[in-house]
Amino acid sequence: MDFLLMSGEEPDRPTHPGTFLSSQPEKRCLSSATVAVDFPVCVVLPAGGSGERTGLQTPKQFCTLLGRPLISYTIQAFESIPWIRRIVVVVAKDRTDLMTNMVRHYRHVKVQVETGGSTRHRSIRNGVLSLADQEGKDGMVVVVHDAVRPFVEEEFLRRVVTAAREHGASGAVRPLVSTVIAATSEGLLDHSLERAKYRASEMPQAFQYHVIHRAYQKCQQSDFDFGTECLHLVLKYCDTKAKLIEGPPTLWKVTYKRDLAAAESVIKETLRRTACVITARIPFAEKLADSLREDAETELDVLPDLTGDNISYLSEVYNVIQFSTNGFNLAQVEAMFATIQASNQTLFHTVVVVAVCLGGSDGRLALAELASAAQLQNIYLYGIHVDLDLSKGAETWVKSLSKVASLVSTLIRDRSVALVGQVLQA
């Protein structure tokens, strides 16, 4: 949804321009700048589109990224925000069962599935009306957001809903990238707009419940058939002028097929930022951890083993590097899988486990079999075999260390399905 808004004032700038991603583990994803919201907030996600512009048979909101539907990432982004009460997902009638099963499979606990209408405004109206039974609806703020915008920053969302509480409506905007021109019916240039006066309307948008509800009650048939912009709707029927807030670049939505690849790349980049190295008390592993830590954006925990309280770390990370000597310790890896499954409830994302074997038999066949079983649990297991002989001197040792660090980083970043179960030689 794109709409031009004329701005009479410079929109507020975000105080925290960083990216809040739905793919971050819960314990690490909340902004340090988070401030509690003391009024009820619910979300309406219209998700009834057919996604024609992607050129795919599957609507883009149901396309999978790293084995998980795009819409599930968007839902999790809102569910991870504690002050969001309910998330109404509005889908086409023939996809309500699919959406209901998806909610159950990924254990989304705040979601209510509603049937949409034939147009965007009809679907949003259905979502708004479904909130009529919410306690405290008179003071409630309703967020409208596209299901195909999976990246939501909590601090920015707080600013949007707070502005809506004060002004009746608010919405995210971004500067125009290109100049907007008008053409005649013959396809000739008629005039252009002064770009500095306009903004591109983005999501999220937020409204006082009674404002958006009244606007939909007053809507004309033409609004339902052709309209897409909620901010314009409340201005037209409620004389409510929305507060415009300039948002971060991460507000983009998945529109075309190439955007799916871009979204997956962003998710992978986020997932790689936390890792846990199980050293098995091997000095080489400690040095590898130091090498990986050189990446300033990576949070790295280093543990000697997985006993006692150390196990709790597995609930906070999505990348584990396990060291062993004289062959891959598959019993330890299997025990780790069980711990990961138990601590994370549902594996929303692929968990990467890199087993690093120093010397000895590499056990390629056994690791490949274990990897096949683990992949069904959304765990990607890779192996690295290091023929390490410390007696060969420091130079050889440093080269091996550098190669292992490079391989580990690549496996964590790319999450390649083709390499699952493979043993790479360092």
XYZ file of C-alpha atoms in Angstrom:
426
model
C 0.000 0.000 0.000
C 1.512 3.294 -1.118
C -0.118 6.682 -0.654
C 1.274 10.193 -0.837
C 0.795 12.443 2.160
C 1.411 16.172 2.050
C 3.342 17.233 5.099
C 3.092 20.687 6.582
C 5.736 19.951 9.191
C 8.859 17.897 9.472
C 7.778 14.456 10.772
C 9.265 13.182 13.994
C 12.463 11.256 13.567
C 12.896 7.883 15.249
C 15.017 7.973 18.372
C 16.186 4.422 17.775
C 16.820 3.843 14.068
C 18.082 0.299 14.545
C 16.222 -2.748 13.350
C 13.925 -4.768 15.541
C 13.492 -8.071 13.775
C 10.895 -10.653 14.416
C 13.531 -13.313 13.969
C 15.476 -12.435 17.090
C 15.262 -14.722 20.126
C 12.818 -13.357 22.674
C 15.328 -12.720 25.439
C 17.489 -10.605 23.145
C 14.983 -8.781 20.947
C 13.491 -6.188 23.255
C 14.912 -2.705 22.925
C 16.609 -1.253 25.958
C 14.598 1.901 25.290
C 11.270 0.083 25.719
C 8.681 2.036 27.705
C 5.488 0.438 28.973
C 2.214 1.289 27.223
C -0.579 1.740 29.779
C -3.579 1.505 27.437
C -4.944 -1.479 25.467
C -3.455 -2.041 22.015
C -4.651 -4.587 19.454
C -3.432 -5.298 15.927
C -5.298 -5.984 12.680
C -3.276 -7.755 9.979
C -5.096 -7.834 6.611
C -3.774 -10.934 4.855
C -6.352 -11.701 2.194
C -4.343 -10.587 -0.838
C -3.555 -12.929 -3.701
C -0.024 -11.579 -4.186
C -0.335 -11.236 -7.963
C 2.699 -8.964 -8.242
C 5.039 -11.686 -6.981
C 4.146 -13.870 -9.957
C 3.812 -16.885 -7.658
C 0.869 -19.238 -7.205
C 1.159 -18.992 -3.419
C 0.165 -15.614 -1.923
C 3.311 -13.931 -0.646
C 2.145 -13.910 2.992
C 2.160 -17.717 2.924
C 5.481 -18.124 1.114
C 8.095 -19.780 3.315
C 11.373 -18.250 4.425
C 13.763 -20.685 6.072
C 10.922 -23.184 6.286
C 8.451 -20.811 7.954
C 5.612 -18.739 6.394
C 6.284 -15.029 6.017
C 3.142 -14.076 7.937
C 4.317 -16.067 10.944
C 7.372 -13.808 11.224
C 5.108 -10.755 11.238
C 2.867 -12.272 13.897
C 5.816 -13.183 16.095
C 7.142 -9.621 15.849
C 3.933 -8.357 17.469
C 3.553 -11.272 19.869
C 6.986 -10.595 21.336
C 5.802 -7.127 22.411
C 4.231 -7.617 25.858
C 1.734 -4.739 25.627
C 0.045 -6.071 22.480
C -3.189 -7.735 23.630
C -4.626 -9.370 20.537
C -3.645 -9.853 16.891
C -6.508 -10.238 14.441
C -5.380 -11.899 11.210
C -7.920 -11.407 8.425
C -7.638 -13.915 5.583
C -9.662 -15.030 2.590
C -12.449 -17.486 3.383
C -10.731 -20.360 1.579
C -7.583 -19.895 3.706
C -9.058 -19.696 7.199
C -8.312 -23.366 7.888
C -4.749 -22.942 6.635
C -4.243 -19.917 8.867
C -5.826 -21.616 11.882
C -3.548 -24.629 11.475
C -0.537 -22.337 11.091
C -1.389 -20.533 14.314
C -1.644 -23.855 16.104
C 1.577 -25.232 14.602
C 3.682 -22.215 15.529
C 1.915 -21.750 18.863
C 0.887 -18.172 18.311
C -1.042 -17.378 21.472
C -2.444 -13.884 20.792
C -3.932 -14.565 17.362
C -7.587 -14.475 16.346
C -8.376 -15.548 12.763
C -11.184 -13.729 10.955
C -12.616 -14.034 7.448
C -11.841 -11.123 5.156
C -13.826 -9.386 2.457
C -13.370 -8.927 -1.267
C -11.242 -5.781 -0.863
C -8.638 -4.442 1.536
C -10.992 -2.021 3.306
C -13.632 -4.722 3.738
C -11.062 -6.997 5.342
C -9.769 -4.314 7.701
C -13.341 -3.419 8.660
C -14.025 -7.063 9.553
C -10.920 -7.072 11.719
C -11.902 -3.852 13.497
C -15.457 -5.062 14.133
C -14.148 -8.295 15.639
C -12.558 -6.246 18.428
C -15.908 -4.971 19.689
C -15.825 -7.432 22.598
C -12.443 -6.216 23.860
C -12.427 -4.966 27.416
C -11.554 -1.279 27.573
C -12.207 -0.724 23.870
C -13.217 2.898 24.498
C -9.569 3.672 25.291
C -8.109 1.116 22.918
C -5.726 1.832 20.061
C -5.901 -0.364 16.969
C -2.776 -0.922 14.879
C -3.255 -1.717 11.187
C -0.231 -3.362 9.625
C 0.505 -5.326 6.461
C 1.019 -9.041 6.998
C 3.933 -8.909 4.552
C 5.957 -6.387 6.567
C 7.751 -8.768 8.945
C 10.207 -6.295 10.473
C 8.733 -4.307 13.334
C 10.659 -2.157 15.787
C 9.022 -2.050 19.215
C 10.198 1.426 20.153
C 8.925 2.879 16.878
C 5.600 1.085 17.268
C 5.276 2.542 20.755
C 5.701 6.032 19.326
C 3.020 5.361 16.697
C 0.408 4.056 19.151
C 1.166 6.840 21.644
C 0.633 9.442 18.906
C -2.642 7.764 17.919
C -3.782 7.883 21.527
C -3.134 11.626 21.558
C -4.238 12.662 18.058
C -6.808 9.992 17.159
C -4.684 8.549 14.361
C -1.048 8.231 13.378
C 0.975 6.629 10.670
C 4.495 5.849 9.548
C 5.861 7.757 6.583
C 9.057 7.709 4.562
C 10.643 10.281 2.222
C 9.836 9.828 -1.452
C 12.611 8.148 -3.399
C 11.423 9.287 -6.827
C 9.596 12.347 -8.089
C 5.879 11.721 -8.655
C 4.464 12.866 -11.987
C 0.973 13.029 -13.457
C 0.263 11.988 -17.037
C -2.474 12.949 -19.462
C -4.859 10.394 -20.979
C -2.565 10.350 -24.019
C 0.379 9.313 -21.889
C 2.082 12.705 -21.950
C 3.566 14.528 -18.977
C 1.022 16.799 -17.338
C 2.794 17.971 -14.178
C 5.056 16.811 -11.374
C 4.782 17.155 -7.602
C 7.284 18.981 -5.456
C 8.810 15.963 -3.772
C 9.836 17.779 -0.572
C 6.177 18.446 0.299
C 5.097 14.812 0.172
C 5.747 11.540 1.969
C 5.134 7.903 1.153
C 2.587 6.374 3.513
C 3.852 3.216 5.194
C 2.828 0.850 7.963
C 2.214 0.561 10.868
C -0.737 2.915 11.268
C -2.691 3.288 14.499
C -6.110 4.648 15.444
C -8.272 5.200 18.452
C -10.799 2.388 18.252
C -13.844 4.655 18.122
C -12.265 6.726 15.316
C -11.512 3.866 12.922
C -14.796 2.163 13.846
C -16.814 5.307 13.062
C -14.961 5.824 9.788
C -15.907 2.352 8.587
C -19.495 2.883 9.683
C -19.672 5.970 7.436
C -17.830 4.479 4.447
C -19.383 4.671 1.002
C -19.441 1.746 -1.416
C -16.751 3.401 -3.539
C -14.425 3.520 -0.537
C -14.794 -0.196 0.015
C -14.352 -0.980 -3.667
C -11.381 1.249 -4.491
C -9.899 2.700 -1.303
C -6.769 1.408 0.417
C -5.611 4.205 2.719
C -6.939 4.147 6.303
C -5.462 7.536 7.233
C -7.415 9.154 4.415
C -10.559 7.363 5.564
C -10.484 8.821 9.087
C -9.647 12.265 7.704
C -12.589 12.128 5.285
C -15.244 10.798 7.660
C -14.023 11.756 11.144
C -12.045 14.933 10.392
C -9.135 13.295 12.237
C -5.733 14.494 11.087
C -3.174 11.781 11.652
C 0.164 12.500 13.263
C 2.868 11.514 10.764
C 6.001 9.881 12.110
C 9.016 9.259 9.907
C 9.973 5.636 10.239
C 13.130 3.576 9.759
C 14.112 2.006 6.407
C 13.042 -1.424 7.685
C 9.356 -0.634 7.121
C 9.491 -2.002 3.567
C 7.091 -4.744 2.595
C 7.409 -7.850 0.476
C 5.795 -6.977 -2.849
C 7.742 -8.723 -5.588
C 9.410 -12.109 -5.811
C 12.843 -10.595 -5.291
C 11.634 -9.116 -1.989
C 11.227 -12.626 -0.574
C 14.933 -13.247 -1.104
C 15.749 -9.891 0.483
C 13.582 -10.667 3.530
C 15.215 -14.064 3.952
C 18.628 -12.431 3.776
C 17.691 -10.005 6.561
C 16.393 -12.850 8.720
C 19.571 -14.853 8.179
C 21.665 -11.837 9.085
C 19.750 -11.473 12.333
C 19.908 -15.148 13.228
C 23.666 -15.242 12.893
C 24.173 -12.611 15.585
C 24.006 -14.951 18.566
C 26.096 -18.064 19.036
C 27.247 -20.402 21.749
C 30.582 -22.214 21.628
C 30.848 -25.437 23.645
C 34.601 -25.744 24.036
C 34.899 -29.172 25.687
C 37.793 -27.422 27.476
C 39.885 -27.467 24.290
C 42.265 -24.472 23.971
C 41.741 -24.414 20.195
C 38.027 -23.832 20.788
C 38.744 -20.880 23.055
C 40.903 -19.323 20.346
C 38.189 -19.927 17.752
C 35.691 -18.136 19.977
C 38.033 -15.147 20.122
C 38.267 -15.175 16.336
C 34.476 -15.285 15.890
C 34.038 -12.533 18.434
C 35.920 -10.132 16.167
C 32.605 -9.671 14.394
C 31.267 -6.775 16.492
C 27.632 -7.642 15.753
C 27.859 -11.166 17.141
C 26.976 -11.939 20.738
C 28.998 -14.969 21.704
C 28.708 -17.139 24.806
C 31.575 -19.518 25.563
C 30.835 -22.560 27.717
C 33.116 -25.443 28.679
C 30.270 -27.970 28.580
C 26.507 -28.400 28.677
C 26.024 -29.338 32.283
C 24.067 -27.617 35.031
C 23.028 -24.020 34.423
C 24.935 -23.863 31.140
C 22.037 -25.616 29.411
C 19.874 -22.518 29.804
C 22.011 -20.696 27.231
C 20.541 -22.857 24.480
C 17.187 -21.121 24.845
C 18.784 -17.787 23.886
C 20.809 -18.675 20.794
C 20.170 -20.141 17.369
C 23.733 -21.181 16.559
C 25.778 -23.712 18.520
C 29.363 -24.794 17.844
C 30.266 -28.035 19.618
C 33.863 -29.262 19.892
C 35.102 -32.785 20.428
C 38.242 -34.841 19.876
C 38.795 -38.252 18.304
C 35.595 -38.268 16.266
C 32.234 -36.532 16.453
C 30.572 -37.106 19.798
C 27.131 -37.914 18.401
C 25.677 -38.807 21.787
C 26.422 -35.287 23.010
C 24.968 -33.774 19.845
C 21.759 -35.806 20.204
C 21.456 -34.741 23.846
C 21.904 -31.135 22.712
C 19.069 -31.521 20.188
C 16.746 -32.690 22.946
C 17.743 -29.739 25.111
C 17.224 -27.240 22.278
C 13.784 -28.648 21.545
C 12.756 -28.547 25.200
C 14.070 -25.051 25.883
C 12.663 -23.371 22.781
C 9.137 -24.869 22.877
C 8.703 -24.503 19.119
C 11.635 -23.970 16.787
C 10.368 -20.979 14.822
C 13.691 -20.758 13.003
C 16.362 -23.107 11.841
C 18.887 -23.801 14.574
C 22.403 -24.314 13.257
C 24.635 -26.804 15.038
C 28.220 -27.083 13.829
C 30.057 -30.100 15.221
C 33.830 -29.554 15.087
C 35.996 -32.641 15.409
C 39.710 -32.235 16.085
C 41.659 -35.195 14.754
C 40.657 -38.842 14.933
C 37.911 -40.532 12.942
C 35.409 -38.032 11.566
C 32.339 -40.346 11.545
C 30.896 -38.867 8.348
C 28.198 -41.487 7.758
C 26.875 -41.418 11.306
C 26.752 -37.613 11.319
C 24.903 -37.559 7.993
C 22.235 -39.920 9.347
C 21.824 -37.843 12.491
C 21.593 -34.665 10.390
C 18.708 -36.096 8.338
C 16.704 -36.781 11.477
C 17.583 -33.391 12.978
C 16.491 -31.527 9.843
C 12.939 -32.755 10.417
C 13.078 -30.866 13.725
C 14.261 -27.688 11.963
C 17.835 -28.196 13.157
C 20.603 -27.960 10.560
C 23.626 -30.032 11.535
C 26.964 -29.546 9.813
C 30.358 -31.057 10.518
C 33.893 -29.701 10.318
C 36.806 -32.095 10.570
C 40.168 -30.633 11.541
C 43.246 -32.774 11.039
C 45.063 -30.798 13.695
C 48.547 -31.702 14.755
C 49.833 -29.034 17.132
C 53.340 -30.469 16.788
C 53.490 -29.029 13.254
C 54.008 -25.562 14.625
C 52.166 -22.340 15.316
C 51.831 -21.308 11.668
C 49.870 -24.439 10.724
C 47.751 -24.033 13.871
C 46.858 -20.424 12.986
C 45.897 -21.369 9.428
C 43.577 -24.101 10.680
C 42.035 -21.712 13.166
C 41.353 -19.134 10.440
C 39.798 -21.706 8.124
C 37.524 -23.138 10.824
C 36.337 -19.657 11.796
C 35.571 -18.859 8.161
C 33.668 -22.128 7.656
C 31.649 -21.676 10.855
C 30.691 -18.127 9.910
C 29.610 -19.230 6.432
C 27.496 -22.126 7.704
C 25.773 -19.924 10.275
C 25.130 -17.124 7.793
C 23.946 -19.140 4.791
C 22.042 -21.951 6.543
C 22.434 -24.005 3.394
C 20.099 -26.982 3.119
C 22.408 -28.583 0.522
C 25.281 -28.796 3.023
C 23.261 -30.291 5.898
C 24.965 -33.475 7.079
C 28.147 -32.733 5.146
C 31.555 -32.832 6.824
C 33.830 -30.054 5.642
C 37.586 -30.395 5.898
C 39.621 -27.646 7.529
